[in-house]
Amino acid sequence: MKKSIYVLLVAIFIAACSKSEDSTFLTDISEDVFSFKPIAGGAIMHYNLPADPEIMGICVRYKDAFGSDMLRSASSICDSIMLIGFNEAQSNIPAVVTLCRRDGVESNPINITFETKDSGPVAFMNNVQVKSGWNGFTVAYNNPENSKGMAHVFYLT
């Protein structure tokens, strides 16, 4: 009987000591503090976070070109984050932004939309031109800014 009372008291003390924190916190920022620059295969989101020492970072959740859930996060020290995962140019892509505190709690979600440009391989395939020349040919294409990738050109004689 004595042991069961001690076990009951320990259980009560453990339950009383647990923290009851909110799952989110309120923030007063709006979607106006975010600006986007479309780049090849994605976008760069620029932001200006409030000067709150408790805010440690920012998280952006969206779906890539294949429908997979993407999570991109950055520190509050940075002022931009690259949103990647797209091939063709798209517009009005929905995303959710949350701020993260030191204790791991995220803010209420802020809904945003952004646009992307064609990735390097898609831009290559859309813009490549093969021109005949003196006993040969020339491959000409416009490479978009900040695009990465490689194209192999094979020919048979």
JSON list of C-alpha atoms in Angstrom, two decimals:
[
{"chain": "A", "resi": 1, "resn": "MET", "atom": "CA", "xyz": [0.00, 0.00, 0.00]},
{"chain": "A", "resi": 2, "resn": "LYS", "atom": "CA", "xyz": [2.82, 2.33, 0.92]},
{"chain": "A", "resi": 3, "resn": "LYS", "atom": "CA", "xyz": [4.59, 1.67, -2.41]},
{"chain": "A", "resi": 4, "resn": "SER", "atom": "CA", "xyz": [1.44, 2.36, -4.42]},
{"chain": "A", "resi": 5, "resn": "ILE", "atom": "CA", "xyz": [1.03, 5.73, -2.67]},
{"chain": "A", "resi": 6, "resn": "TYR", "atom": "CA", "xyz": [4.63, 6.63, -3.55]},
{"chain": "A", "resi": 7, "resn": "VAL", "atom": "CA", "xyz": [4.10, 5.58, -7.17]},
{"chain": "A", "resi": 8, "resn": "LEU", "atom": "CA", "xyz": [0.90, 7.66, -7.31]},
{"chain": "A", "resi": 9, "resn": "LEU", "atom": "CA", "xyz": [2.68, 10.72, -5.85]},
{"chain": "A", "resi": 10, "resn": "VAL", "atom": "CA", "xyz": [5.58, 10.38, -8.31]},
{"chain": "A", "resi": 11, "resn": "ALA", "atom": "CA", "xyz": [3.11, 10.16, -11.21]},
{"chain": "A", "resi": 12, "resn": "ILE", "atom": "CA", "xyz": [1.30, 13.29, -9.98]},
{"chain": "A", "resi": 13, "resn": "PHE", "atom": "CA", "xyz": [4.59, 15.21, -9.64]},
{"chain": "A", "resi": 14, "resn": "ILE", "atom": "CA", "xyz": [5.71, 14.19, -13.13]},
{"chain": "A", "resi": 15, "resn": "ALA", "atom": "CA", "xyz": [2.38, 15.27, -14.61]},
{"chain": "A", "resi": 16, "resn": "ALA", "atom": "CA", "xyz": [2.51, 18.58, -12.70]},
{"chain": "A", "resi": 17, "resn": "CYS", "atom": "CA", "xyz": [6.01, 19.38, -13.94]},
{"chain": "A", "resi": 18, "resn": "SER", "atom": "CA", "xyz": [5.29, 18.90, -17.63]},
{"chain": "A", "resi": 19, "resn": "LYS", "atom": "CA", "xyz": [5.20, 22.04, -19.70]},
{"chain": "A", "resi": 20, "resn": "SER", "atom": "CA", "xyz": [1.96, 22.98, -21.39]},
{"chain": "A", "resi": 21, "resn": "GLU", "atom": "CA", "xyz": [3.17, 25.02, -24.35]},
{"chain": "A", "resi": 22, "resn": "ASP", "atom": "CA", "xyz": [1.19, 26.14, -27.32]},
{"chain": "A", "resi": 23, "resn": "SER", "atom": "CA", "xyz": [1.81, 24.29, -30.57]},
{"chain": "A", "resi": 24, "resn": "THR", "atom": "CA", "xyz": [2.15, 27.61, -32.46]},
{"chain": "A", "resi": 25, "resn": "PHE", "atom": "CA", "xyz": [2.77, 31.26, -31.64]},
{"chain": "A", "resi": 26, "resn": "LEU", "atom": "CA", "xyz": [1.29, 34.38, -33.16]},
{"chain": "A", "resi": 27, "resn": "THR", "atom": "CA", "xyz": [3.34, 36.62, -35.39]},
{"chain": "A", "resi": 28, "resn": "ASP", "atom": "CA", "xyz": [2.47, 40.03, -36.76]},
{"chain": "A", "resi": 29, "resn": "ILE", "atom": "CA", "xyz": [4.31, 39.77, -40.08]},
{"chain": "A", "resi": 30, "resn": "SER", "atom": "CA", "xyz": [2.43, 39.59, -43.35]},
{"chain": "A", "resi": 31, "resn": "GLU", "atom": "CA", "xyz": [3.26, 38.28, -46.80]},
{"chain": "A", "resi": 32, "resn": "ASP", "atom": "CA", "xyz": [4.52, 41.76, -47.75]},
{"chain": "A", "resi": 33, "resn": "VAL", "atom": "CA", "xyz": [7.91, 41.08, -46.08]},
{"chain": "A", "resi": 34, "resn": "PHE", "atom": "CA", "xyz": [8.61, 38.33, -48.62]},
{"chain": "A", "resi": 35, "resn": "SER", "atom": "CA", "xyz": [9.76, 39.02, -52.18]},
{"chain": "A", "resi": 36, "resn": "PHE", "atom": "CA", "xyz": [10.55, 36.48, -54.87]},
{"chain": "A", "resi": 37, "resn": "LYS", "atom": "CA", "xyz": [12.95, 36.35, -57.80]},
{"chain": "A", "resi": 38, "resn": "PRO", "atom": "CA", "xyz": [12.29, 33.52, -60.30]},
{"chain": "A", "resi": 39, "resn": "ILE", "atom": "CA", "xyz": [15.44, 31.63, -61.27]},
{"chain": "A", "resi": 40, "resn": "ALA", "atom": "CA", "xyz": [16.16, 28.59, -63.43]},
{"chain": "A", "resi": 41, "resn": "GLY", "atom": "CA", "xyz": [14.45, 25.62, -61.79]},
{"chain": "A", "resi": 42, "resn": "GLY", "atom": "CA", "xyz": [13.07, 27.53, -58.80]},
{"chain": "A", "resi": 43, "resn": "ALA", "atom": "CA", "xyz": [12.93, 30.88, -57.05]},
{"chain": "A", "resi": 44, "resn": "ILE", "atom": "CA", "xyz": [14.83, 32.89, -54.45]},
{"chain": "A", "resi": 45, "resn": "MET", "atom": "CA", "xyz": [12.71, 34.16, -51.56]},
{"chain": "A", "resi": 46, "resn": "HIS", "atom": "CA", "xyz": [14.06, 37.30, -49.87]},
{"chain": "A", "resi": 47, "resn": "TYR", "atom": "CA", "xyz": [12.74, 38.12, -46.41]},
{"chain": "A", "resi": 48, "resn": "ASN", "atom": "CA", "xyz": [13.20, 40.51, -43.51]},
{"chain": "A", "resi": 49, "resn": "LEU", "atom": "CA", "xyz": [12.42, 38.88, -40.16]},
{"chain": "A", "resi": 50, "resn": "PRO", "atom": "CA", "xyz": [11.46, 40.83, -37.04]},
{"chain": "A", "resi": 51, "resn": "ALA", "atom": "CA", "xyz": [14.26, 41.70, -34.61]},
{"chain": "A", "resi": 52, "resn": "ASP", "atom": "CA", "xyz": [13.09, 39.18, -32.01]},
{"chain": "A", "resi": 53, "resn": "PRO", "atom": "CA", "xyz": [15.96, 37.25, -30.36]},
{"chain": "A", "resi": 54, "resn": "GLU", "atom": "CA", "xyz": [13.63, 34.27, -29.81]},
{"chain": "A", "resi": 55, "resn": "ILE", "atom": "CA", "xyz": [13.15, 33.73, -33.57]},
{"chain": "A", "resi": 56, "resn": "MET", "atom": "CA", "xyz": [15.90, 31.39, -34.77]},
{"chain": "A", "resi": 57, "resn": "GLY", "atom": "CA", "xyz": [14.86, 30.59, -38.32]},
{"chain": "A", "resi": 58, "resn": "ILE", "atom": "CA", "xyz": [12.31, 30.31, -41.07]},
{"chain": "A", "resi": 59, "resn": "CYS", "atom": "CA", "xyz": [10.69, 27.27, -42.76]},
{"chain": "A", "resi": 60, "resn": "VAL", "atom": "CA", "xyz": [9.04, 27.15, -46.18]},
{"chain": "A", "resi": 61, "resn": "ARG", "atom": "CA", "xyz": [6.85, 24.19, -47.16]},
{"chain": "A", "resi": 62, "resn": "TYR", "atom": "CA", "xyz": [5.68, 23.58, -50.73]},
{"chain": "A", "resi": 63, "resn": "LYS", "atom": "CA", "xyz": [5.29, 20.84, -53.35]},
{"chain": "A", "resi": 64, "resn": "ASP", "atom": "CA", "xyz": [7.88, 20.43, -56.09]},
{"chain": "A", "resi": 65, "resn": "ALA", "atom": "CA", "xyz": [7.22, 19.65, -59.76]},
{"chain": "A", "resi": 66, "resn": "PHE", "atom": "CA", "xyz": [6.62, 15.96, -58.97]},
{"chain": "A", "resi": 67, "resn": "GLY", "atom": "CA", "xyz": [4.19, 16.62, -56.10]},
{"chain": "A", "resi": 68, "resn": "SER", "atom": "CA", "xyz": [6.67, 15.71, -53.36]},
{"chain": "A", "resi": 69, "resn": "ASP", "atom": "CA", "xyz": [6.55, 17.72, -50.13]},
{"chain": "A", "resi": 70, "resn": "MET", "atom": "CA", "xyz": [9.52, 20.05, -49.81]},
{"chain": "A", "resi": 71, "resn": "LEU", "atom": "CA", "xyz": [10.81, 21.74, -46.65]},
{"chain": "A", "resi": 72, "resn": "ARG", "atom": "CA", "xyz": [13.44, 24.46, -46.97]},
{"chain": "A", "resi": 73, "resn": "SER", "atom": "CA", "xyz": [14.72, 26.14, -43.82]},
{"chain": "A", "resi": 74, "resn": "ALA", "atom": "CA", "xyz": [17.18, 28.92, -43.11]},
{"chain": "A", "resi": 75, "resn": "SER", "atom": "CA", "xyz": [18.61, 30.81, -40.18]},
{"chain": "A", "resi": 76, "resn": "SER", "atom": "CA", "xyz": [17.34, 34.19, -39.06]},
{"chain": "A", "resi": 77, "resn": "ILE", "atom": "CA", "xyz": [20.82, 35.52, -39.87]},
{"chain": "A", "resi": 78, "resn": "CYS", "atom": "CA", "xyz": [20.25, 34.96, -43.61]},
{"chain": "A", "resi": 79, "resn": "ASP", "atom": "CA", "xyz": [18.04, 37.16, -45.75]},
{"chain": "A", "resi": 80, "resn": "SER", "atom": "CA", "xyz": [17.13, 34.73, -48.53]},
{"chain": "A", "resi": 81, "resn": "ILE", "atom": "CA", "xyz": [16.37, 31.09, -49.22]},
{"chain": "A", "resi": 82, "resn": "MET", "atom": "CA", "xyz": [16.41, 29.14, -52.50]},
{"chain": "A", "resi": 83, "resn": "LEU", "atom": "CA", "xyz": [13.24, 27.23, -53.39]},
{"chain": "A", "resi": 84, "resn": "ILE", "atom": "CA", "xyz": [14.20, 24.42, -55.78]},
{"chain": "A", "resi": 85, "resn": "GLY", "atom": "CA", "xyz": [12.67, 21.37, -57.43]},
{"chain": "A", "resi": 86, "resn": "PHE", "atom": "CA", "xyz": [11.04, 22.60, -60.64]},
{"chain": "A", "resi": 87, "resn": "ASN", "atom": "CA", "xyz": [11.69, 21.87, -64.31]},
{"chain": "A", "resi": 88, "resn": "GLU", "atom": "CA", "xyz": [9.25, 23.91, -66.38]},
{"chain": "A", "resi": 89, "resn": "ALA", "atom": "CA", "xyz": [8.34, 27.50, -65.62]},
{"chain": "A", "resi": 90, "resn": "GLN", "atom": "CA", "xyz": [5.34, 27.67, -63.29]},
{"chain": "A", "resi": 91, "resn": "SER", "atom": "CA", "xyz": [3.34, 30.46, -61.69]},
{"chain": "A", "resi": 92, "resn": "ASN", "atom": "CA", "xyz": [1.18, 30.80, -58.57]},
{"chain": "A", "resi": 93, "resn": "ILE", "atom": "CA", "xyz": [2.86, 27.94, -56.71]},
{"chain": "A", "resi": 94, "resn": "PRO", "atom": "CA", "xyz": [1.39, 27.88, -53.17]},
{"chain": "A", "resi": 95, "resn": "ALA", "atom": "CA", "xyz": [3.72, 27.70, -50.18]},
{"chain": "A", "resi": 96, "resn": "VAL", "atom": "CA", "xyz": [3.48, 28.08, -46.41]},
{"chain": "A", "resi": 97, "resn": "VAL", "atom": "CA", "xyz": [6.02, 30.05, -44.36]},
{"chain": "A", "resi": 98, "resn": "THR", "atom": "CA", "xyz": [6.50, 29.67, -40.61]},
{"chain": "A", "resi": 99, "resn": "LEU", "atom": "CA", "xyz": [8.96, 31.26, -38.20]},
{"chain": "A", "resi": 100, "resn": "CYS", "atom": "CA", "xyz": [10.79, 29.02, -35.70]},
{"chain": "A", "resi": 101, "resn": "ARG", "atom": "CA", "xyz": [11.56, 29.91, -32.09]},
{"chain": "A", "resi": 102, "resn": "ARG", "atom": "CA", "xyz": [14.41, 28.62, -29.92]},
{"chain": "A", "resi": 103, "resn": "ASP", "atom": "CA", "xyz": [12.16, 26.07, -28.23]},
{"chain": "A", "resi": 104, "resn": "GLY", "atom": "CA", "xyz": [11.18, 24.49, -31.57]},
{"chain": "A", "resi": 105, "resn": "VAL", "atom": "CA", "xyz": [7.68, 25.98, -31.72]},
{"chain": "A", "resi": 106, "resn": "GLU", "atom": "CA", "xyz": [6.63, 27.34, -35.12]},
{"chain": "A", "resi": 107, "resn": "SER", "atom": "CA", "xyz": [4.49, 30.41, -35.78]},
{"chain": "A", "resi": 108, "resn": "ASN", "atom": "CA", "xyz": [1.08, 30.47, -37.37]},
{"chain": "A", "resi": 109, "resn": "PRO", "atom": "CA", "xyz": [1.43, 29.72, -41.10]},
{"chain": "A", "resi": 110, "resn": "ILE", "atom": "CA", "xyz": [1.65, 32.52, -43.66]},
{"chain": "A", "resi": 111, "resn": "ASN", "atom": "CA", "xyz": [0.39, 31.59, -47.14]},
{"chain": "A", "resi": 112, "resn": "ILE", "atom": "CA", "xyz": [2.41, 32.83, -50.12]},
{"chain": "A", "resi": 113, "resn": "THR", "atom": "CA", "xyz": [2.74, 32.12, -53.85]},
{"chain": "A", "resi": 114, "resn": "PHE", "atom": "CA", "xyz": [5.77, 32.32, -56.13]},
{"chain": "A", "resi": 115, "resn": "GLU", "atom": "CA", "xyz": [6.85, 31.77, -59.76]},
{"chain": "A", "resi": 116, "resn": "THR", "atom": "CA", "xyz": [9.72, 29.85, -61.36]},
{"chain": "A", "resi": 117, "resn": "LYS", "atom": "CA", "xyz": [11.62, 29.82, -64.66]},
{"chain": "A", "resi": 118, "resn": "ASP", "atom": "CA", "xyz": [12.58, 26.89, -66.87]},
{"chain": "A", "resi": 119, "resn": "SER", "atom": "CA", "xyz": [15.47, 24.81, -65.54]},
{"chain": "A", "resi": 120, "resn": "GLY", "atom": "CA", "xyz": [18.69, 24.55, -67.54]},
{"chain": "A", "resi": 121, "resn": "PRO", "atom": "CA", "xyz": [17.86, 21.29, -69.37]},
{"chain": "A", "resi": 122, "resn": "VAL", "atom": "CA", "xyz": [14.32, 22.41, -70.26]},
{"chain": "A", "resi": 123, "resn": "ALA", "atom": "CA", "xyz": [15.58, 25.80, -71.48]},
{"chain": "A", "resi": 124, "resn": "PHE", "atom": "CA", "xyz": [18.22, 24.00, -73.56]},
{"chain": "A", "resi": 125, "resn": "MET", "atom": "CA", "xyz": [15.66, 21.70, -75.20]},
{"chain": "A", "resi": 126, "resn": "ASN", "atom": "CA", "xyz": [13.27, 24.61, -75.87]},
{"chain": "A", "resi": 127, "resn": "ASN", "atom": "CA", "xyz": [15.93, 26.93, -77.33]},
{"chain": "A", "resi": 128, "resn": "VAL", "atom": "CA", "xyz": [18.50, 24.70, -79.04]},
{"chain": "A", "resi": 129, "resn": "GLN", "atom": "CA", "xyz": [19.16, 25.41, -82.71]},
{"chain": "A", "resi": 130, "resn": "VAL", "atom": "CA", "xyz": [21.24, 23.26, -85.03]},
{"chain": "A", "resi": 131, "resn": "LYS", "atom": "CA", "xyz": [22.62, 25.26, -87.94]},
{"chain": "A", "resi": 132, "resn": "SER", "atom": "CA", "xyz": [24.49, 23.76, -90.87]},
{"chain": "A", "resi": 133, "resn": "GLY", "atom": "CA", "xyz": [27.88, 25.19, -91.65]},
{"chain": "A", "resi": 134, "resn": "TRP", "atom": "CA", "xyz": [31.02, 24.49, -93.65]},
{"chain": "A", "resi": 135, "resn": "ASN", "atom": "CA", "xyz": [31.23, 20.69, -93.67]},
{"chain": "A", "resi": 136, "resn": "GLY", "atom": "CA", "xyz": [29.60, 20.50, -90.26]},
{"chain": "A", "resi": 137, "resn": "PHE", "atom": "CA", "xyz": [27.08, 22.09, -87.98]},
{"chain": "A", "resi": 138, "resn": "THR", "atom": "CA", "xyz": [26.78, 24.48, -85.07]},
{"chain": "A", "resi": 139, "resn": "VAL", "atom": "CA", "xyz": [24.69, 24.00, -81.94]},
{"chain": "A", "resi": 140, "resn": "ALA", "atom": "CA", "xyz": [23.42, 27.32, -80.56]},
{"chain": "A", "resi": 141, "resn": "TYR", "atom": "CA", "xyz": [21.30, 27.89, -77.46]},
{"chain": "A", "resi": 142, "resn": "ASN", "atom": "CA", "xyz": [20.51, 30.55, -74.87]},
{"chain": "A", "resi": 143, "resn": "ASN", "atom": "CA", "xyz": [21.62, 29.57, -71.39]},
{"chain": "A", "resi": 144, "resn": "PRO", "atom": "CA", "xyz": [19.44, 31.14, -68.67]},
{"chain": "A", "resi": 145, "resn": "GLU", "atom": "CA", "xyz": [21.06, 32.95, -65.76]},
{"chain": "A", "resi": 146, "resn": "ASN", "atom": "CA", "xyz": [21.98, 30.73, -62.76]},
{"chain": "A", "resi": 147, "resn": "SER", "atom": "CA", "xyz": [21.23, 27.53, -64.65]},
{"chain": "A", "resi": 148, "resn": "LYS", "atom": "CA", "xyz": [23.25, 24.41, -63.97]},
{"chain": "A", "resi": 149, "resn": "GLY", "atom": "CA", "xyz": [23.57, 21.23, -65.92]},
{"chain": "A", "resi": 150, "resn": "MET", "atom": "CA", "xyz": [25.20, 19.57, -68.86]},
{"chain": "A", "resi": 151, "resn": "ALA", "atom": "CA", "xyz": [24.05, 18.53, -72.32]},
{"chain": "A", "resi": 152, "resn": "HIS", "atom": "CA", "xyz": [25.65, 15.83, -74.45]},
{"chain": "A", "resi": 153, "resn": "VAL", "atom": "CA", "xyz": [25.27, 16.17, -78.20]},
{"chain": "A", "resi": 154, "resn": "PHE", "atom": "CA", "xyz": [25.74, 12.96, -80.18]},
{"chain": "A", "resi": 155, "resn": "TYR", "atom": "CA", "xyz": [25.79, 12.79, -83.96]},
{"chain": "A", "resi": 156, "resn": "LEU", "atom": "CA", "xyz": [26.15, 10.01, -86.50]},
{"chain": "A", "resi": 157, "resn": "THR", "atom": "CA", "xyz": [28.03, 10.33, -89.75]}
]
